[in-house]
mmCIF file of C-alpha atoms and ligand atoms in Angstrom:
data_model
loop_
_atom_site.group_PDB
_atom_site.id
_atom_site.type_symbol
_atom_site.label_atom_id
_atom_site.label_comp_id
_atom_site.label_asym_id
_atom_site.label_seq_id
_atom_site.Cartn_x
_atom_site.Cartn_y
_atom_site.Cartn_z
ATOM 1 C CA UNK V 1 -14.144 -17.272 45.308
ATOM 2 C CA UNK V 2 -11.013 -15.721 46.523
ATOM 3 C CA UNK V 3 -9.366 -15.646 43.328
ATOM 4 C CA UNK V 4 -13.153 -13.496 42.235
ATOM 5 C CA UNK V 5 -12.784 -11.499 45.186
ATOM 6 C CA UNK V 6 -9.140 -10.753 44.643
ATOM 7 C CA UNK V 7 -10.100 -9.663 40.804
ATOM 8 C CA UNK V 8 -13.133 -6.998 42.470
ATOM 9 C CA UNK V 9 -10.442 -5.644 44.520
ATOM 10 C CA UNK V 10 -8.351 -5.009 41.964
ATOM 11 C CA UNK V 11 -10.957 -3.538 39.312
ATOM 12 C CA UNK V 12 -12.314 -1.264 42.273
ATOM 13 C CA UNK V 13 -8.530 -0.360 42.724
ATOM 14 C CA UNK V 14 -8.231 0.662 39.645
ATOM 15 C CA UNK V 15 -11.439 2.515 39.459
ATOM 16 C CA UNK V 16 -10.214 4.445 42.897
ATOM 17 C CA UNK V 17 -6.583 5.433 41.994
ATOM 18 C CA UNK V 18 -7.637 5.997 37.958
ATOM 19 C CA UNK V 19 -5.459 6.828 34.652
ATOM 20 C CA UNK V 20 -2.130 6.286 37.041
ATOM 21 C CA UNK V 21 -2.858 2.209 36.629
ATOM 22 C CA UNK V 22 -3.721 2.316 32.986
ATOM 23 C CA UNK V 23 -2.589 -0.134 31.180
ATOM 24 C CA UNK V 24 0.026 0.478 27.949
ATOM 25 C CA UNK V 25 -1.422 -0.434 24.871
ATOM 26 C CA UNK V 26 1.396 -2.202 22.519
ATOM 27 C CA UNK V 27 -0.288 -2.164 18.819
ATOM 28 C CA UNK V 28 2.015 -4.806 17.162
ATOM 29 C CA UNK V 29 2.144 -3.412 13.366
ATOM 30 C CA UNK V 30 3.530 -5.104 10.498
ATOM 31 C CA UNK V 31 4.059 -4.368 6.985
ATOM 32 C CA UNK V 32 6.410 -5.653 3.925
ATOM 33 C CA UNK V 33 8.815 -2.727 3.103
ATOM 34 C CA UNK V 34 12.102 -2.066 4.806
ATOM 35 C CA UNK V 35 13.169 -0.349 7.039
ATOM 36 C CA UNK V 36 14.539 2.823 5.118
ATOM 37 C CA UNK V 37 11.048 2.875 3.250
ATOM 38 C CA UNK V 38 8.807 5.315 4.373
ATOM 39 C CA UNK V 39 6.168 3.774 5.411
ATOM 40 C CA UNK V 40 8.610 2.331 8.166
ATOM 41 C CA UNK V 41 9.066 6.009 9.015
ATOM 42 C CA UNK V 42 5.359 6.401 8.809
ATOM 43 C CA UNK V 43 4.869 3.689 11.514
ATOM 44 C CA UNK V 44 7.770 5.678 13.899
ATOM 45 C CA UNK V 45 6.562 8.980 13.443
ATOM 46 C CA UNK V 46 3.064 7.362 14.475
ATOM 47 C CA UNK V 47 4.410 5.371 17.489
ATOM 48 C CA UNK V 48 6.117 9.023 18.539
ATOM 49 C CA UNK V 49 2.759 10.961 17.724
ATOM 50 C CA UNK V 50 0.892 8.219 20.260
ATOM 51 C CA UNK V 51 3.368 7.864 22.709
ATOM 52 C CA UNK V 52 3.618 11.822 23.231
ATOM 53 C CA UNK V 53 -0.316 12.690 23.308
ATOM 54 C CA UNK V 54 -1.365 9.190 25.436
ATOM 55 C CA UNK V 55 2.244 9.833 27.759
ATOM 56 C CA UNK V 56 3.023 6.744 26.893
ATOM 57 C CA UNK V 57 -0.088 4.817 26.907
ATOM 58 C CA UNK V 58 -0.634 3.375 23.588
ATOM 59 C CA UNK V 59 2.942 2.750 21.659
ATOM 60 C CA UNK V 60 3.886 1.023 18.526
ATOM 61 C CA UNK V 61 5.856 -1.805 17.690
ATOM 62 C CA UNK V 62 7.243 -2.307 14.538
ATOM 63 C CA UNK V 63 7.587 -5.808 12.167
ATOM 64 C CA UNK V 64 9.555 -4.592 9.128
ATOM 65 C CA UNK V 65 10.230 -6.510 5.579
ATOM 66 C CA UNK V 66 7.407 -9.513 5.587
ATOM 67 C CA UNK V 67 8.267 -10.580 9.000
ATOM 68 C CA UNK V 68 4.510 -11.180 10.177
ATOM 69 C CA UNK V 69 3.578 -12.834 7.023
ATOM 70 C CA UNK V 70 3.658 -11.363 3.008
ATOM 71 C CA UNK V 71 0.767 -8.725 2.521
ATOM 72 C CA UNK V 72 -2.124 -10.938 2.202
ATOM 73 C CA UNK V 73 -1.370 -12.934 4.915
ATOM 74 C CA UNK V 74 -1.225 -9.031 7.355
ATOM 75 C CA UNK V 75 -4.634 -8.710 6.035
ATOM 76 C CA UNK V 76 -5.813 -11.874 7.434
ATOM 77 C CA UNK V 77 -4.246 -11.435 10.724
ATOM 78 C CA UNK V 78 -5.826 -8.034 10.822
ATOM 79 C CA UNK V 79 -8.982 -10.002 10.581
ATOM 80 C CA UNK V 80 -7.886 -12.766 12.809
ATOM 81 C CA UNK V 81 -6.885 -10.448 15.593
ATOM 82 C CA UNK V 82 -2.952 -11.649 15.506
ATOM 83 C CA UNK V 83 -1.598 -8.157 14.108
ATOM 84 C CA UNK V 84 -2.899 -5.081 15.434
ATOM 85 C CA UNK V 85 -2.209 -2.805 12.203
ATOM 86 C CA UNK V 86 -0.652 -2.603 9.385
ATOM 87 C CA UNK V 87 -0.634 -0.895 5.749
ATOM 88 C CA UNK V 88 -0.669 -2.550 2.729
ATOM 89 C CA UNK V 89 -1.192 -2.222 -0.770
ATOM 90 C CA UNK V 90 -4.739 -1.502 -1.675
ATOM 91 C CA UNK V 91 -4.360 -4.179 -4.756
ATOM 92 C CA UNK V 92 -4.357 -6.886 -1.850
ATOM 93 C CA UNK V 93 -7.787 -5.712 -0.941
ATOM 94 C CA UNK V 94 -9.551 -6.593 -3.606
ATOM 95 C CA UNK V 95 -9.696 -9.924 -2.905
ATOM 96 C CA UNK V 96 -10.885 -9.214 0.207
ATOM 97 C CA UNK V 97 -13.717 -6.443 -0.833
ATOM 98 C CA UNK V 98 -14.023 -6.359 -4.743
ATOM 99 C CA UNK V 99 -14.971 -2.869 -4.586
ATOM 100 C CA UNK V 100 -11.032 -2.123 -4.286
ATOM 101 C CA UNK V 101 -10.619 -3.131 -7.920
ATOM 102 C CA UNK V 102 -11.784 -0.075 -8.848
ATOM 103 C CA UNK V 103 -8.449 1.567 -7.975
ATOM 104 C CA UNK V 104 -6.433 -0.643 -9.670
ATOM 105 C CA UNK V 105 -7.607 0.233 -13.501
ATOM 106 C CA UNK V 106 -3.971 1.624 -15.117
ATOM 107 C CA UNK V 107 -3.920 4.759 -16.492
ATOM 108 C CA UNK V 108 -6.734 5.691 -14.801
ATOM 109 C CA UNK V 109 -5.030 8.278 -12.151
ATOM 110 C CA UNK V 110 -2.701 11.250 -14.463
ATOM 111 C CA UNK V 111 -1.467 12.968 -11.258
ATOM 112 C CA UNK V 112 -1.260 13.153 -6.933
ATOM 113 C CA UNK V 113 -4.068 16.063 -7.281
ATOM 114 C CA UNK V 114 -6.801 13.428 -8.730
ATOM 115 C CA UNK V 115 -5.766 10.560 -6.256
ATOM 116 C CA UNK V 116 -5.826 12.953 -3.119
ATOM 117 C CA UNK V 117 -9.603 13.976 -4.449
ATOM 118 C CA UNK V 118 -10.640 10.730 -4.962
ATOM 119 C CA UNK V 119 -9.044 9.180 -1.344
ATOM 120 C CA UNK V 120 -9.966 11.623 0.776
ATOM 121 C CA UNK V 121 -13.383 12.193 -0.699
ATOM 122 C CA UNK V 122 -15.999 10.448 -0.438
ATOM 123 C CA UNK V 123 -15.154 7.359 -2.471
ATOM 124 C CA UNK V 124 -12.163 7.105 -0.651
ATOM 125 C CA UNK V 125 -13.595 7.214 2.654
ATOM 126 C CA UNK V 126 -16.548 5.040 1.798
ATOM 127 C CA UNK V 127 -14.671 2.233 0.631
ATOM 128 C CA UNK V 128 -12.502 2.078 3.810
ATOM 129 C CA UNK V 129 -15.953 1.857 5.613
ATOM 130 C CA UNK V 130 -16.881 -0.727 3.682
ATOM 131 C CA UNK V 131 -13.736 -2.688 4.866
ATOM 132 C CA UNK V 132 -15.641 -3.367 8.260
ATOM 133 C CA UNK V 133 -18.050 -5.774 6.454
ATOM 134 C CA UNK V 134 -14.835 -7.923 6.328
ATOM 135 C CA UNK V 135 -13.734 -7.526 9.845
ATOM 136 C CA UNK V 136 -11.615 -4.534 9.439
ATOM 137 C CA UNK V 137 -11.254 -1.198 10.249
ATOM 138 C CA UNK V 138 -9.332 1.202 7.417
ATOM 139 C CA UNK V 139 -7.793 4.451 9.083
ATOM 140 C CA UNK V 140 -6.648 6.235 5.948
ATOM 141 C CA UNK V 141 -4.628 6.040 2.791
ATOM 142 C CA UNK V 142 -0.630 6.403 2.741
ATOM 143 C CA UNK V 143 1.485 6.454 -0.106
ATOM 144 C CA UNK V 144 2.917 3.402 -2.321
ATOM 145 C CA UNK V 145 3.186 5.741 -4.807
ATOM 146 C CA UNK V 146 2.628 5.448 -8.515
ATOM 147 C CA UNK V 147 4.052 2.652 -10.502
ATOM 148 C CA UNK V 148 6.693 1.851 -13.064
ATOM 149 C CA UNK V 149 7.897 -0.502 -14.690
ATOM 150 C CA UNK V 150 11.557 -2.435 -14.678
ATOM 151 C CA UNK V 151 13.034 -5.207 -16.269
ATOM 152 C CA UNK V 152 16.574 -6.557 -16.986
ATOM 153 C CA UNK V 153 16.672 -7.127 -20.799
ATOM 154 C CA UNK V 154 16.259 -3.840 -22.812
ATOM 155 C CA UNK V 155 14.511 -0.530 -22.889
ATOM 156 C CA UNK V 156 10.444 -0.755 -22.799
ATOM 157 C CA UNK V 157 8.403 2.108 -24.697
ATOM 158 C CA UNK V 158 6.064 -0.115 -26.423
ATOM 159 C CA UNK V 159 3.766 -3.382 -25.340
ATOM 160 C CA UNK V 160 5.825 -4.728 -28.393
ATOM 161 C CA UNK V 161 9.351 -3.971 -26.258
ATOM 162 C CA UNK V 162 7.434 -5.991 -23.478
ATOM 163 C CA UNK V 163 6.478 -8.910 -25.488
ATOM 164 C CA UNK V 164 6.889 -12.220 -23.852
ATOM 165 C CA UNK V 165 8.718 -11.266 -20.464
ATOM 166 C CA UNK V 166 7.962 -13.034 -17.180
ATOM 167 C CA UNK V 167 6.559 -9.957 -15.055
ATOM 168 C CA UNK V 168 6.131 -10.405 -11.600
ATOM 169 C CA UNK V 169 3.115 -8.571 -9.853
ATOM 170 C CA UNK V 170 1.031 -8.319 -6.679
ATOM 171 C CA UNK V 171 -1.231 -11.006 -5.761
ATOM 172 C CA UNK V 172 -4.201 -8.476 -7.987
ATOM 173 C CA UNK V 173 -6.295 -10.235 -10.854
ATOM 174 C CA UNK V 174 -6.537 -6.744 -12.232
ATOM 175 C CA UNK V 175 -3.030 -5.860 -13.002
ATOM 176 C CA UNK V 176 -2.526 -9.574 -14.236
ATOM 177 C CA UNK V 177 -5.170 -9.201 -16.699
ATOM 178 C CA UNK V 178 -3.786 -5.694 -17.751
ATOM 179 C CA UNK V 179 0.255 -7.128 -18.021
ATOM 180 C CA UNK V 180 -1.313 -9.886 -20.242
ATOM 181 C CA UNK V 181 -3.312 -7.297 -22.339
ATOM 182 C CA UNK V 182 -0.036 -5.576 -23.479
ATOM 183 C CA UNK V 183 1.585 -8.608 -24.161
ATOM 184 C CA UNK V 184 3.885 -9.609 -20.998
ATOM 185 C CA UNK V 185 3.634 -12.999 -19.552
ATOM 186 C CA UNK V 186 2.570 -11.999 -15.733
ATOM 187 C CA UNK V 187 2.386 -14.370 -12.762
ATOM 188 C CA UNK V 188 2.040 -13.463 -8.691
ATOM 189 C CA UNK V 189 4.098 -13.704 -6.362
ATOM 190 C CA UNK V 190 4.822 -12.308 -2.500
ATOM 191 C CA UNK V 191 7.258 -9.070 -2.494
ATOM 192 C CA UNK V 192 9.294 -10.749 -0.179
ATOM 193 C CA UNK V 193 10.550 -13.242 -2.684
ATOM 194 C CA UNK V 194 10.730 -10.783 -5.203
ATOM 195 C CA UNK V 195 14.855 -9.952 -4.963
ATOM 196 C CA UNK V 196 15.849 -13.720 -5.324
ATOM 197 C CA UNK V 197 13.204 -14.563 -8.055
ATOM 198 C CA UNK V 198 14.838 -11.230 -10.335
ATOM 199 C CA UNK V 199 18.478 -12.110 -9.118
ATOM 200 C CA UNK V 200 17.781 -15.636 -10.489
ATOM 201 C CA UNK V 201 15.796 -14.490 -13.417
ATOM 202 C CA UNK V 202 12.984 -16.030 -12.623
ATOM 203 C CA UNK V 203 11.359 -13.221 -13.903
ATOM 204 C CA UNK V 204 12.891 -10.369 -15.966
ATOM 205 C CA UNK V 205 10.399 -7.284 -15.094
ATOM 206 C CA UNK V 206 8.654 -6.082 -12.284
ATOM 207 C CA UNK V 207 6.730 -2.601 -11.657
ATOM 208 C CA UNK V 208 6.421 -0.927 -8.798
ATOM 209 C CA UNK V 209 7.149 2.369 -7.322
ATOM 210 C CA UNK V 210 10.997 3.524 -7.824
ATOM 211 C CA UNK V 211 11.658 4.362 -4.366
ATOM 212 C CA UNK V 212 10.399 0.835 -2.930
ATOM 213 C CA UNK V 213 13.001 -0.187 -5.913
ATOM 214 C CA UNK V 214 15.732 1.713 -4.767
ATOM 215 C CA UNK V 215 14.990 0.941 -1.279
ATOM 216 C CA UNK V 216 15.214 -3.151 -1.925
ATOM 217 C CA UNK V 217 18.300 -2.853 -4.280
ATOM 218 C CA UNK V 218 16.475 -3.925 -6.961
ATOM 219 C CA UNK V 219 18.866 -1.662 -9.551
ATOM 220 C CA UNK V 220 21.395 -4.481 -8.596
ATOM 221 C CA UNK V 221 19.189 -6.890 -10.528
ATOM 222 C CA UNK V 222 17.284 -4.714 -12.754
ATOM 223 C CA UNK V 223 18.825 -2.271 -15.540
ATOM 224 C CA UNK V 224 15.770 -0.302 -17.179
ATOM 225 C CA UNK V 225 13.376 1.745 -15.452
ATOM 226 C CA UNK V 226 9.896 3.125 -17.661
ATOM 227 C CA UNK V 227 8.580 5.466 -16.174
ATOM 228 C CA UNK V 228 5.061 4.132 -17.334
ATOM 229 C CA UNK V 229 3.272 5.911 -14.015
ATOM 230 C CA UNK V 230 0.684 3.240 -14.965
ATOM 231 C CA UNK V 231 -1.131 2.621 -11.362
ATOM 232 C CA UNK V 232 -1.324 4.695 -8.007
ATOM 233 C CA UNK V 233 -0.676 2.115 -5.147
ATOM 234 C CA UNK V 234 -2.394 3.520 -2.030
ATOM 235 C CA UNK V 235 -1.251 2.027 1.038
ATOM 236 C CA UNK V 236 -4.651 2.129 3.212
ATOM 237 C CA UNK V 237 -4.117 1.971 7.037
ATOM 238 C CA UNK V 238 -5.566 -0.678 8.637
ATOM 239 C CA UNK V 239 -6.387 -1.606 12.360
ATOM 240 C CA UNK V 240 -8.343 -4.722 13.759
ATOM 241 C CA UNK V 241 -11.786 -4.081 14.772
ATOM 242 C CA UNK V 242 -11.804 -5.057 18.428
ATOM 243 C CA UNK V 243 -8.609 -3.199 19.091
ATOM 244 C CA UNK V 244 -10.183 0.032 17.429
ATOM 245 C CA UNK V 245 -13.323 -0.609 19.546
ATOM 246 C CA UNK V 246 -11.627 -0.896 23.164
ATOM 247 C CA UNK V 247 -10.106 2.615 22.841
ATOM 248 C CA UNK V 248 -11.788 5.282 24.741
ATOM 249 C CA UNK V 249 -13.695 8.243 22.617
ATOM 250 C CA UNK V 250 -10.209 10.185 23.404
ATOM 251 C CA UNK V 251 -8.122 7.783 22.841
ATOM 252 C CA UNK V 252 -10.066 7.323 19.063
ATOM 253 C CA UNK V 253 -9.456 10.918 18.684
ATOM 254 C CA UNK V 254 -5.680 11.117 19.504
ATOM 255 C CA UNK V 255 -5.067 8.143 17.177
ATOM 256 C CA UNK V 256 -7.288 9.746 14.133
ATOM 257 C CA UNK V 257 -5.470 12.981 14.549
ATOM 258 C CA UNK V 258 -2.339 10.999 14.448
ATOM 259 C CA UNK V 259 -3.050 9.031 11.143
ATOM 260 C CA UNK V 260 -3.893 12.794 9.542
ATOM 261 C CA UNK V 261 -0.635 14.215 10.956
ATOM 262 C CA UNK V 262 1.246 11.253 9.904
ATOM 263 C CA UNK V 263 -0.345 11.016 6.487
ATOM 264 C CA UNK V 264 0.732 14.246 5.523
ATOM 265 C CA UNK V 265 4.457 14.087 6.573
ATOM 266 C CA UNK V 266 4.250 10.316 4.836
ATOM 267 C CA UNK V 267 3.243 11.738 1.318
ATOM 268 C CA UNK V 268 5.637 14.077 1.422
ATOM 269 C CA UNK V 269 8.732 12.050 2.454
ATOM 270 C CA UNK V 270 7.313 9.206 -0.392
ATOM 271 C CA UNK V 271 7.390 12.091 -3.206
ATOM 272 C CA UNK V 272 10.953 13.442 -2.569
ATOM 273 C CA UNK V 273 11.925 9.554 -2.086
ATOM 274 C CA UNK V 274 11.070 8.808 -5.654
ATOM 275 C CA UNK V 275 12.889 11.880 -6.674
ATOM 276 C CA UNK V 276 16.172 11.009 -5.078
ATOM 277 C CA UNK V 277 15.731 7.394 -5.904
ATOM 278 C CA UNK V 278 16.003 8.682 -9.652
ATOM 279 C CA UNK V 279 19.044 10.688 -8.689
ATOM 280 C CA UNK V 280 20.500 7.505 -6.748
ATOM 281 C CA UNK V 281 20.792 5.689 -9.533
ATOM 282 C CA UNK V 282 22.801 7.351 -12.243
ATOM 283 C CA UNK V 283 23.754 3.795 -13.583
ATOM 284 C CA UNK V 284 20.276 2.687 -14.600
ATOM 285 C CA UNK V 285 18.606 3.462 -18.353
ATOM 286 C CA UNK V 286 15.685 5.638 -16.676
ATOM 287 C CA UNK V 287 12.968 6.158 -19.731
ATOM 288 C CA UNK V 288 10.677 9.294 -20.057
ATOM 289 C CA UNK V 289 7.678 7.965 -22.086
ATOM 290 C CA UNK V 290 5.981 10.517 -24.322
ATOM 291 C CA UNK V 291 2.483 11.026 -23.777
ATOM 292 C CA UNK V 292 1.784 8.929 -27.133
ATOM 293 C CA UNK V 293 3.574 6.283 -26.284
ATOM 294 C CA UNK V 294 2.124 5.807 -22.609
ATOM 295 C CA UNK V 295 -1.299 5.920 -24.818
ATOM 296 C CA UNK V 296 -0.113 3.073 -26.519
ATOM 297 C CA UNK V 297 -0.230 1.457 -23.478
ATOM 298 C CA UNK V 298 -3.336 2.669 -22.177
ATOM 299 C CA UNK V 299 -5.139 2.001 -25.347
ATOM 300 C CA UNK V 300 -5.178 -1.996 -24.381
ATOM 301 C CA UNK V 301 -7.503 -1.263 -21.232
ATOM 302 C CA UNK V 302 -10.945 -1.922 -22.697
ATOM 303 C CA UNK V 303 -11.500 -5.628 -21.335
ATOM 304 C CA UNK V 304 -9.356 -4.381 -18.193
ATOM 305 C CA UNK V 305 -12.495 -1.726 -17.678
ATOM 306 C CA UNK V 306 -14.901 -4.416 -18.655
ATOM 307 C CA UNK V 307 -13.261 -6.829 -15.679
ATOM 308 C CA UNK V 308 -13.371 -4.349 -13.106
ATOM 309 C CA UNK V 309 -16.829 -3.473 -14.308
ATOM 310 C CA UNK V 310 -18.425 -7.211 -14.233
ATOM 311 C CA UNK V 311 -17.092 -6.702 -10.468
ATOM 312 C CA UNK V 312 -17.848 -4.007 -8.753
ATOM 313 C CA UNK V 313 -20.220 -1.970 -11.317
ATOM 314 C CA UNK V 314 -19.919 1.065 -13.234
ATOM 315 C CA UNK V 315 -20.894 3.784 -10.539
ATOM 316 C CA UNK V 316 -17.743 3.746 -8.883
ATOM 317 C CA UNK V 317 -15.593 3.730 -11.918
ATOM 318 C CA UNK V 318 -17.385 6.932 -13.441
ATOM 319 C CA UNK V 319 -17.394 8.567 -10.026
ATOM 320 C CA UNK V 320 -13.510 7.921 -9.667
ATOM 321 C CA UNK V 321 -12.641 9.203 -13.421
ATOM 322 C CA UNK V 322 -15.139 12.463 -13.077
ATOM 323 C CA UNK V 323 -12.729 13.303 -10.240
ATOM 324 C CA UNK V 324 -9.122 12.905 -11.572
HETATM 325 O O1 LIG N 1 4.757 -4.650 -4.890
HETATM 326 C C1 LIG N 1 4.177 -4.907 -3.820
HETATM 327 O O2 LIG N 1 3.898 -6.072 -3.463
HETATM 328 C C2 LIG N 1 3.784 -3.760 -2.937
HETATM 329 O O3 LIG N 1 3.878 -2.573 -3.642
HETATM 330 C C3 LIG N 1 4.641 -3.677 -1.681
HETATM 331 C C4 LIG N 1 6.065 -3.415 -2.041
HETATM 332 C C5 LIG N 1 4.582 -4.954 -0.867
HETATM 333 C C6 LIG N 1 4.212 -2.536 -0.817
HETATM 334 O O4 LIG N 1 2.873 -2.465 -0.593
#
């Protein structure tokens, strides 16, 4: 009874002396790059974009490199309620809502214009609403970037150049069925075991985008870039449910206008960090690929489409390639 009496007084206390007892809100956000990537960045300038419009209210703390768990395992504890946010890599999402394969189809996106049209449009937007079917709540897209592909044995141009290598991908059933369909020998596994498993050569390619590759030291391990361009990684914002829920109408505004703000000075820094990852490395055999030879490439998609289709239906696939 006391103890119930004591907790009135304090609720009626805080309804008397109002915003001056407000709580802060810490939203513990993880992710799997480092700390010079920019989607780190994209988490500070957020946490500064909060901190400034809420005075301090609602700040962010940062888990860099894998710390909370690789990028399936953030998604889960989105869902669970144990991370607050986090971005990932939209290929992770499929297995969590199918309809994500449909961005993961290579060659499929030709330039930034078409994947800006198709995230921030309507297919974009709808399938982060249909994230909350699975317990979370998708804020917008930042930038991965597009792919390409590396490998330490000899210069790729052709599927025959790739022929036979281990390739290490993301945790996708997509890209492992495309790797296969141009020959490679692909197999999963967690970015954050990714350095040691090329440094061993327990795989002799990866793909990826080149200033995540930079960023990890990869060129270290890995001596041929292609620049192949051969999927657009989103990196869709996420927050967990509840958390998104408990914020005031205000407060859901402030953070909104803080993802836009933040998205645009994140796409930005992610374009020029590709192009001075390609200046960074002037010891690394960086390949142009001619439009026919990319096409060579491309032209082993057919059961890749017919995959994605079986999943998630034709409608979305047409409405994404109408648009880029
Ligand atoms: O390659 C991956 O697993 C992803 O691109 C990464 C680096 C974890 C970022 O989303």
């Amino acid at each position: 009874q006391f103890l119930r009496s004591a907790a009135l007084a304090a609720g009626l206390c805080a309804v008397f002396t109002g915003p001056a007892v407000a709580q802060n809100l810490v939203l513990k956000a993880g992710h799997a790059a480092s700390t010079s990537n920019t989607g780190h960045k994209a988490f500070e300038f957020l946490g500064q974009e909060l901190a400034e419009k809420t005075d301090g209210r609602i700040v962010v703390e940062i888990f860099p490199s894998s710390q909370l768990g690789s990028e399936r395992e953030l998604v889960e504890s989105i869902q669970l309620g144990n991370v607050d946010m986090t971005f990932v890599s939209s290929a992770v999402l499929g297995s969590f809502n199918p309809q994500f394969f449909a961005l993961d189809i290579p060659f499929m996106f030709k330039d930034r214009d078409g994947v800006y049209r198709v995230l921030d449009g309507e297919i974009g937007q709808d399938l982060l609403s249909s994230l909350e079917q699975v317990g979370i709540k998708g804020l917008g897209y930042w930038e991965n970037g597009f792919r390409q592909l590396t490998n330490n044995k000899q210069e790729i141009r052709s599927p025959e150049d790739l022929e036979g290598m281990r390739m290490r991908t993301m945790e996708n059933a997509v890209h492992i069925e495309a790797w296969r369909e141009v020959g490679a020998n692909p197999a999963p596994l967690a970015f954050g075991e990714l350095f040691t498993a090329l440094q061993q050569g327990t795989f002799d390619a990866q793909e990826g985008p080149i200033n995540l590759f930079y960023d990890m030291r990869f060129h270290e391990v890995q001596d041929y870039i292609s620049l192949t361009n051969h999927v657009y990684s989103p990196w869709p914002v996420l927050i967990n449910p509840d958390v998104y829920s408990r914020l005031s109408d205000e407060d859901k505004i402030i953070l909104e206008e803080a993802i836009t703000k933040t998205t645009e000075y994140q796409r930005d820094l992610a374009q020029k960090a590709d192009e001075a990852a390609i200046a960074a490395m002037p010891d690394i055999t960086i390949t142009e690929l001619t439009p026919e030879e990319i096409e060579a490439f491309a032209s082993h998609m057919d059961p890749v489409y017919e995959m994605v289709e079986e999943r998630v239906g034709s409608e979305i696939i047409d409405a994404i390639l109408t648009e880029v």
